[in-house]
Coordinates of C-alpha atoms in Angstrom, one line a residue:
X291 CA 83.5 72.4 83.6
X292 CA 80.5 70.2 84.1
X293 CA 80.6 66.5 84.5
X294 CA 78.8 63.5 86.1
X295 CA 80.9 62.1 89.0
X296 CA 80.2 59.0 91.1
X297 CA 82.1 59.1 94.4
X298 CA 81.2 55.6 95.6
X299 CA 78.0 56.7 97.4
X300 CA 76.2 59.0 95.1
X301 CA 76.1 60.5 91.6
X302 CA 76.3 64.2 91.2
X303 CA 76.5 66.7 88.4
X304 CA 79.4 68.9 89.3
X305 CA 80.7 72.1 87.7
X306 CA 84.3 72.2 89.1
X307 CA 85.8 69.4 87.0
X308 CA 89.1 70.0 85.3
X309 CA 90.8 68.0 82.5
X310 CA 94.4 68.1 81.5
X311 CA 95.7 68.9 78.0
X312 CA 96.2 66.1 75.5
X313 CA 99.6 64.5 75.6
X314 CA 101.4 62.7 72.7
X315 CA 99.0 60.4 70.9
X316 CA 96.0 61.9 72.6
X317 CA 93.0 63.9 71.6
X318 CA 90.9 66.5 73.5
X319 CA 87.2 66.3 72.6
X320 CA 84.4 68.7 73.4
X321 CA 81.5 66.4 74.1
X322 CA 78.2 67.3 72.4
X323 CA 76.1 64.3 73.4
X324 CA 76.5 61.0 75.3
X325 CA 74.2 58.0 75.6
X326 CA 73.3 56.7 79.1
X327 CA 74.1 53.0 79.0
X328 CA 73.3 50.4 81.6
X329 CA 77.0 49.9 82.0
X330 CA 77.2 53.3 83.5
X331 CA 74.5 52.5 86.0
X332 CA 76.2 49.2 86.7
X333 CA 79.1 51.1 88.1
X334 CA 76.7 52.9 90.4
X335 CA 74.9 49.8 91.7
X336 CA 78.2 47.8 92.0
X337 CA 77.6 45.3 89.2
X338 CA 80.8 46.6 87.6
X339 CA 83.4 47.2 90.2
X340 CA 85.4 50.4 89.4
X341 CA 87.6 52.7 91.4
X342 CA 86.2 56.1 92.6
X343 CA 85.8 58.9 92.2
X344 CA 85.0 58.5 88.5
X345 CA 83.6 60.5 85.7
X346 CA 80.9 58.3 84.1
X347 CA 79.9 57.9 80.5
X348 CA 81.4 55.9 77.7
X349 CA 79.2 56.4 74.6
X350 CA 79.8 59.9 73.2
X351 CA 80.5 62.1 70.2
X352 CA 81.8 65.6 69.9
X353 CA 84.2 68.0 68.2
X354 CA 88.0 67.7 68.4
X355 CA 89.4 70.8 70.2
X356 CA 93.1 69.9 70.3
X357 CA 95.5 67.0 69.5
X358 CA 98.7 65.9 71.0
X359 CA 102.0 65.3 69.2
X360 CA 101.9 62.6 66.6
X361 CA 98.2 62.6 66.0
X362 CA 97.4 63.0 62.3
X363 CA 94.2 61.2 61.5
X364 CA 92.0 63.8 63.2
X365 CA 92.4 67.6 63.6
X366 CA 90.6 70.4 65.5
X367 CA 87.1 70.9 64.2
X368 CA 86.6 67.3 63.1
X369 CA 83.5 65.5 64.3
X370 CA 84.3 62.3 66.1
X371 CA 82.5 59.3 67.7
X372 CA 84.4 57.9 70.6
X373 CA 85.1 54.2 71.3
X374 CA 86.1 52.7 74.6
X375 CA 89.1 50.8 73.2
X376 CA 92.3 52.4 74.2
X377 CA 94.2 49.5 72.5
X378 CA 97.9 49.7 71.9
X379 CA 97.9 48.8 68.2
X380 CA 101.1 46.8 68.5
X381 CA 100.4 43.7 70.5
X382 CA 99.7 40.3 68.9
X383 CA 96.0 40.7 69.4
X384 CA 95.9 44.2 67.8
X385 CA 98.0 42.9 65.0
X386 CA 95.5 40.1 64.4
X387 CA 92.7 42.6 64.1
X388 CA 91.3 41.8 67.6
X389 CA 91.6 45.2 69.5
X390 CA 88.9 44.1 72.0
X391 CA 91.4 41.6 73.3
X392 CA 94.3 44.0 73.8
X393 CA 95.4 43.7 77.4
X394 CA 96.4 47.4 77.4
X395 CA 92.7 48.3 76.8
X396 CA 91.3 46.4 79.8
X397 CA 91.6 47.3 83.5
X398 CA 93.9 50.3 83.2
X399 CA 91.9 53.3 84.2
X400 CA 93.6 56.7 83.8
X401 CA 93.1 59.9 85.8
X402 CA 92.9 62.8 83.4
X403 CA 90.4 64.7 85.5
X404 CA 90.8 66.8 88.7
X405 CA 88.5 68.3 91.3
X406 CA 90.3 70.7 93.4
X407 CA 93.6 68.9 94.4
X408 CA 92.2 65.4 93.9
X409 CA 92.5 63.3 90.7
X410 CA 89.4 61.6 89.3
X411 CA 89.3 58.3 87.4
X412 CA 88.2 57.9 83.8
X413 CA 85.5 55.3 83.1
X414 CA 86.1 52.9 80.2
X415 CA 89.0 55.1 79.0
X416 CA 86.3 57.5 77.9
X417 CA 84.2 59.4 80.4
X418 CA 81.8 61.0 78.0
X419 CA 79.7 62.6 80.7
X420 CA 81.9 65.6 80.8
X421 CA 82.1 68.8 78.7
X422 CA 85.6 67.7 77.6
X423 CA 87.5 64.5 77.8
X424 CA 91.0 63.3 76.8
X425 CA 91.2 60.0 74.9
X426 CA 93.9 58.1 73.1
X427 CA 94.0 58.9 69.4
X428 CA 92.9 55.4 68.4
X429 CA 89.6 56.1 70.3
X430 CA 88.6 59.1 68.2
X431 CA 87.0 58.1 64.9
X432 CA 86.2 60.8 62.4
X433 CA 82.6 60.9 61.1
X434 CA 80.9 63.0 58.4
X435 CA 79.6 66.3 59.7
X436 CA 76.1 65.6 58.4
X437 CA 75.6 62.8 61.0
X438 CA 73.9 64.4 64.0
X439 CA 76.1 64.2 67.1
X440 CA 73.3 62.9 69.4
X441 CA 72.8 60.0 67.0
X442 CA 76.5 59.5 66.3
X443 CA 77.1 59.2 70.1
X444 CA 75.2 55.9 70.2
X445 CA 77.5 54.3 67.6
X446 CA 80.4 54.2 70.2
X447 CA 78.8 51.5 72.4
X448 CA 75.3 50.4 71.6
X449 CA 75.8 50.0 67.9
X450 CA 79.3 48.7 68.1
X451 CA 78.2 46.1 70.7
X452 CA 74.8 45.1 69.3
X453 CA 75.4 45.2 65.5
X454 CA 79.0 44.0 66.0
X455 CA 77.9 41.0 68.0
X456 CA 75.8 39.9 65.0
X457 CA 78.2 40.7 62.2
X458 CA 81.6 40.1 63.8
X459 CA 81.1 37.6 66.6
X460 CA 78.1 35.4 65.7
X461 CA 78.5 36.1 61.9
X462 CA 74.8 35.6 61.3
X463 CA 74.2 34.5 57.7
X464 CA 71.4 35.2 55.2
X465 CA 68.4 33.0 56.1
X466 CA 69.4 32.3 59.7
X467 CA 67.0 32.5 62.6
X468 CA 67.7 34.8 65.5
X469 CA 66.2 35.3 68.9
X470 CA 66.9 38.5 70.9
X471 CA 66.2 38.4 74.6
X472 CA 65.8 42.0 75.8
X473 CA 65.1 44.9 73.6
X474 CA 66.8 47.8 75.3
X475 CA 69.5 49.8 73.6
X476 CA 71.8 46.8 72.9
X477 CA 68.9 44.4 72.0
X478 CA 67.5 46.9 69.4
X479 CA 71.0 47.1 67.8
X480 CA 71.1 43.3 67.7
X481 CA 67.8 43.3 65.9
X482 CA 69.0 45.7 63.3
X483 CA 72.2 43.8 63.0
X484 CA 70.2 40.7 62.2
X485 CA 68.2 42.6 59.7
X486 CA 71.3 43.9 58.0
X487 CA 72.8 40.4 57.9
X488 CA 69.7 39.0 56.1
X489 CA 68.3 36.9 58.8
X490 CA 64.7 35.7 58.0
X491 CA 63.1 34.9 61.4
X492 CA 64.0 37.5 64.0
X493 CA 62.2 37.0 67.2
X494 CA 62.3 39.7 69.9
X495 CA 61.5 38.7 73.5
X496 CA 60.8 41.4 76.1
X497 CA 58.5 41.3 79.1
X498 CA 57.3 44.8 78.3
X499 CA 54.6 44.7 75.6
X500 CA 55.0 48.4 74.9
X501 CA 58.4 47.7 73.2
X502 CA 56.8 45.7 70.4
X503 CA 56.4 48.6 67.9
X504 CA 60.0 49.7 68.2
X505 CA 61.3 46.1 68.1
X506 CA 59.5 45.6 64.8
X507 CA 60.8 48.9 63.5
X508 CA 64.4 47.8 64.1
X509 CA 63.9 44.4 62.4
X510 CA 61.9 41.9 64.5
X511 CA 59.6 39.7 62.5
X512 CA 57.9 38.4 65.7
X513 CA 57.5 39.8 69.3
X514 CA 56.9 37.8 72.4
X515 CA 56.6 38.8 76.1
X516 CA 58.0 35.4 77.1
X517 CA 60.6 33.0 75.7
X518 CA 58.1 30.2 76.2
X519 CA 56.5 31.0 72.9
X520 CA 59.7 30.8 70.8
X521 CA 59.3 27.1 70.0
X522 CA 55.9 27.9 68.5
X523 CA 57.6 30.1 65.9
X524 CA 60.9 28.2 65.6
X525 CA 59.9 24.5 66.4
X526 CA 63.5 23.2 66.1
X527 CA 65.1 26.2 67.9
X528 CA 67.1 29.1 66.7
X529 CA 70.4 29.4 64.9
X530 CA 71.4 32.3 67.2
X531 CA 70.1 33.5 70.5
X532 CA 71.4 36.8 72.0
X533 CA 71.0 37.4 75.7
X534 CA 71.0 41.2 76.2
X535 CA 69.7 41.5 79.8
X536 CA 72.4 39.9 82.0
X537 CA 70.3 37.5 84.1
X538 CA 71.5 34.0 84.6
X539 CA 68.1 32.5 84.2
X540 CA 67.8 34.1 80.8
X541 CA 71.2 32.8 79.8
X542 CA 69.9 29.3 80.5
X543 CA 66.8 30.1 78.4
X544 CA 69.1 31.3 75.6
X545 CA 71.0 27.9 75.6
X546 CA 67.8 25.9 75.8
X547 CA 66.4 27.7 72.7
X548 CA 69.2 26.7 70.4
X549 CA 68.8 24.5 67.4
X550 CA 71.5 22.0 66.3
X551 CA 74.7 23.9 65.6
X552 CA 73.2 27.0 67.3
X553 CA 75.1 29.5 69.3
X554 CA 74.1 31.6 72.3
X555 CA 75.8 35.0 72.5
X556 CA 76.1 36.7 75.9
X557 CA 75.8 40.5 75.9
X558 CA 74.1 41.3 79.1
X559 CA 76.3 41.9 82.1
X560 CA 75.4 40.1 85.4
X561 CA 77.4 40.6 88.6
X562 CA 81.0 39.6 88.3
X563 CA 80.5 36.6 90.6
X564 CA 77.3 35.3 88.8
X565 CA 77.3 31.7 87.6
X566 CA 75.0 30.1 85.0
X567 CA 74.1 26.5 84.4
X568 CA 73.0 24.4 81.5
X569 CA 72.5 20.7 80.6
X570 CA 75.8 19.6 79.3
X571 CA 74.4 16.8 77.1
X572 CA 72.4 19.4 75.2
X573 CA 75.6 20.9 73.9
X574 CA 76.9 17.9 72.0
X575 CA 75.0 18.8 68.8
X576 CA 77.7 21.4 67.9
X577 CA 76.0 24.1 70.0
X578 CA 78.1 26.9 71.5
X579 CA 78.0 29.6 74.1
X580 CA 79.9 32.7 73.1
X581 CA 81.1 35.5 75.2
X582 CA 81.3 38.8 73.4
X583 CA 83.3 41.9 74.3
X584 CA 82.2 45.2 72.7
X585 CA 80.8 43.4 69.6
X586 CA 84.3 42.0 68.7
X587 CA 84.6 45.4 67.1
X588 CA 87.4 47.2 65.2
X589 CA 86.2 50.8 65.8
X590 CA 88.4 52.6 63.3
X591 CA 86.9 50.3 60.6
X592 CA 83.4 49.7 62.0
X593 CA 82.3 53.2 63.1
X594 CA 82.8 54.8 59.6
X595 CA 80.9 51.8 58.1
X596 CA 78.0 52.3 60.5
X597 CA 78.0 56.0 59.8
X598 CA 77.7 55.4 56.1
X599 CA 74.9 52.8 56.6
X600 CA 73.1 55.5 58.6
X601 CA 73.6 58.0 55.7
X602 CA 72.1 55.4 53.3
X603 CA 69.1 55.0 55.6
X604 CA 69.9 51.4 56.4
X605 CA 71.1 51.8 60.0
X606 CA 68.7 53.4 62.5
X607 CA 70.2 55.9 64.9
X608 CA 67.8 58.8 65.2
X609 CA 65.1 56.3 66.3
X610 CA 67.3 55.1 69.2
X611 CA 67.4 58.6 70.7
X612 CA 64.1 58.4 72.4
X613 CA 64.8 61.2 74.9
X614 CA 67.4 63.9 75.2
X615 CA 68.3 65.5 78.5
X616 CA 70.5 68.4 79.5
X617 CA 73.3 67.0 81.6
X618 CA 71.8 68.8 84.6
X619 CA 68.8 66.4 84.3
X620 CA 71.0 63.3 84.8
X621 CA 68.8 61.9 87.6
X622 CA 65.7 62.1 85.4
X623 CA 67.5 60.4 82.5
X624 CA 68.7 57.7 85.0
X625 CA 65.2 57.1 86.4
X626 CA 63.6 56.9 82.9
X627 CA 66.4 54.4 81.8
X628 CA 66.0 52.2 84.9
X629 CA 62.2 52.1 84.4
X630 CA 62.5 51.2 80.8
X631 CA 60.7 54.2 79.6
X632 CA 63.3 55.1 77.0
X633 CA 65.4 52.9 74.6
X634 CA 68.3 55.2 75.0
X635 CA 68.6 58.5 77.0
X636 CA 71.1 61.0 75.6
X637 CA 72.7 63.6 77.7
X638 CA 73.5 66.9 75.9
X639 CA 76.1 69.6 76.7

């Protein structure tokens, strides 16, 4: 079968990939569509260290083909969106409703794929850039069949991360002010999360002026090409600033833009060794810097909610799919993503 494999030096679309049958507590999914996220590209450029060879992709949706023993919540023929959280469900963090903190879900890549006589790693417990993948049952979340799969694919990362960061981690309240630095796939979902939460002032900041129209479509009330103009709109600063790019100088800007009791939420991913600085004395007015993993999400709860918001016309998904590419055109999708020509490229099988 086809899949996108990174061998440590180059990315190739191969057609000789194999995947094993699902075991107990696992699900085999035929992938219909998968979003190309910067996290996939970060494996290729070394920002995210990961063992190779690896099948990339972690934001996908498809149709259940088979289930292993003990799986009852999905069945063959069901449409599912996939999460990256292979959490155990039984540890103290899972029991407290914090599956993103489950230690079983972090840093334990499996090898369900083969090429010839060699096993191949699975990225983010998911590997959606393959015609079929095997995931833990907890990762497969059933969605209504009237939700288009190319749009549903984006729920599994971009929506869970961006909207989740607003609703679950920052807990933006009605009337709050929000600044979003970077309006790519994650930033756009932060914008619509802020809109859903009832924020009044929602300022989008992106160096590319061509992104203004889509930023406003998703919820921005103002658009700037530089953070230097934020204080003209919010003189005392913002209640929440979301950094969605992953650059240390922008993290510093996020902190500097906070109002009293404000919080900066870090969503962009810089290199693992990157360090950021801030003026310590500026933090003593109850300001906070929050890390955020995967929108502090609970996928089995959140994905159905987001699917229903989409069906009600309140959550934008179709508008995120700015370009669809057959999987064979991965390099074009990659180039368009890196150049910022698309909000989200979607690979189709």
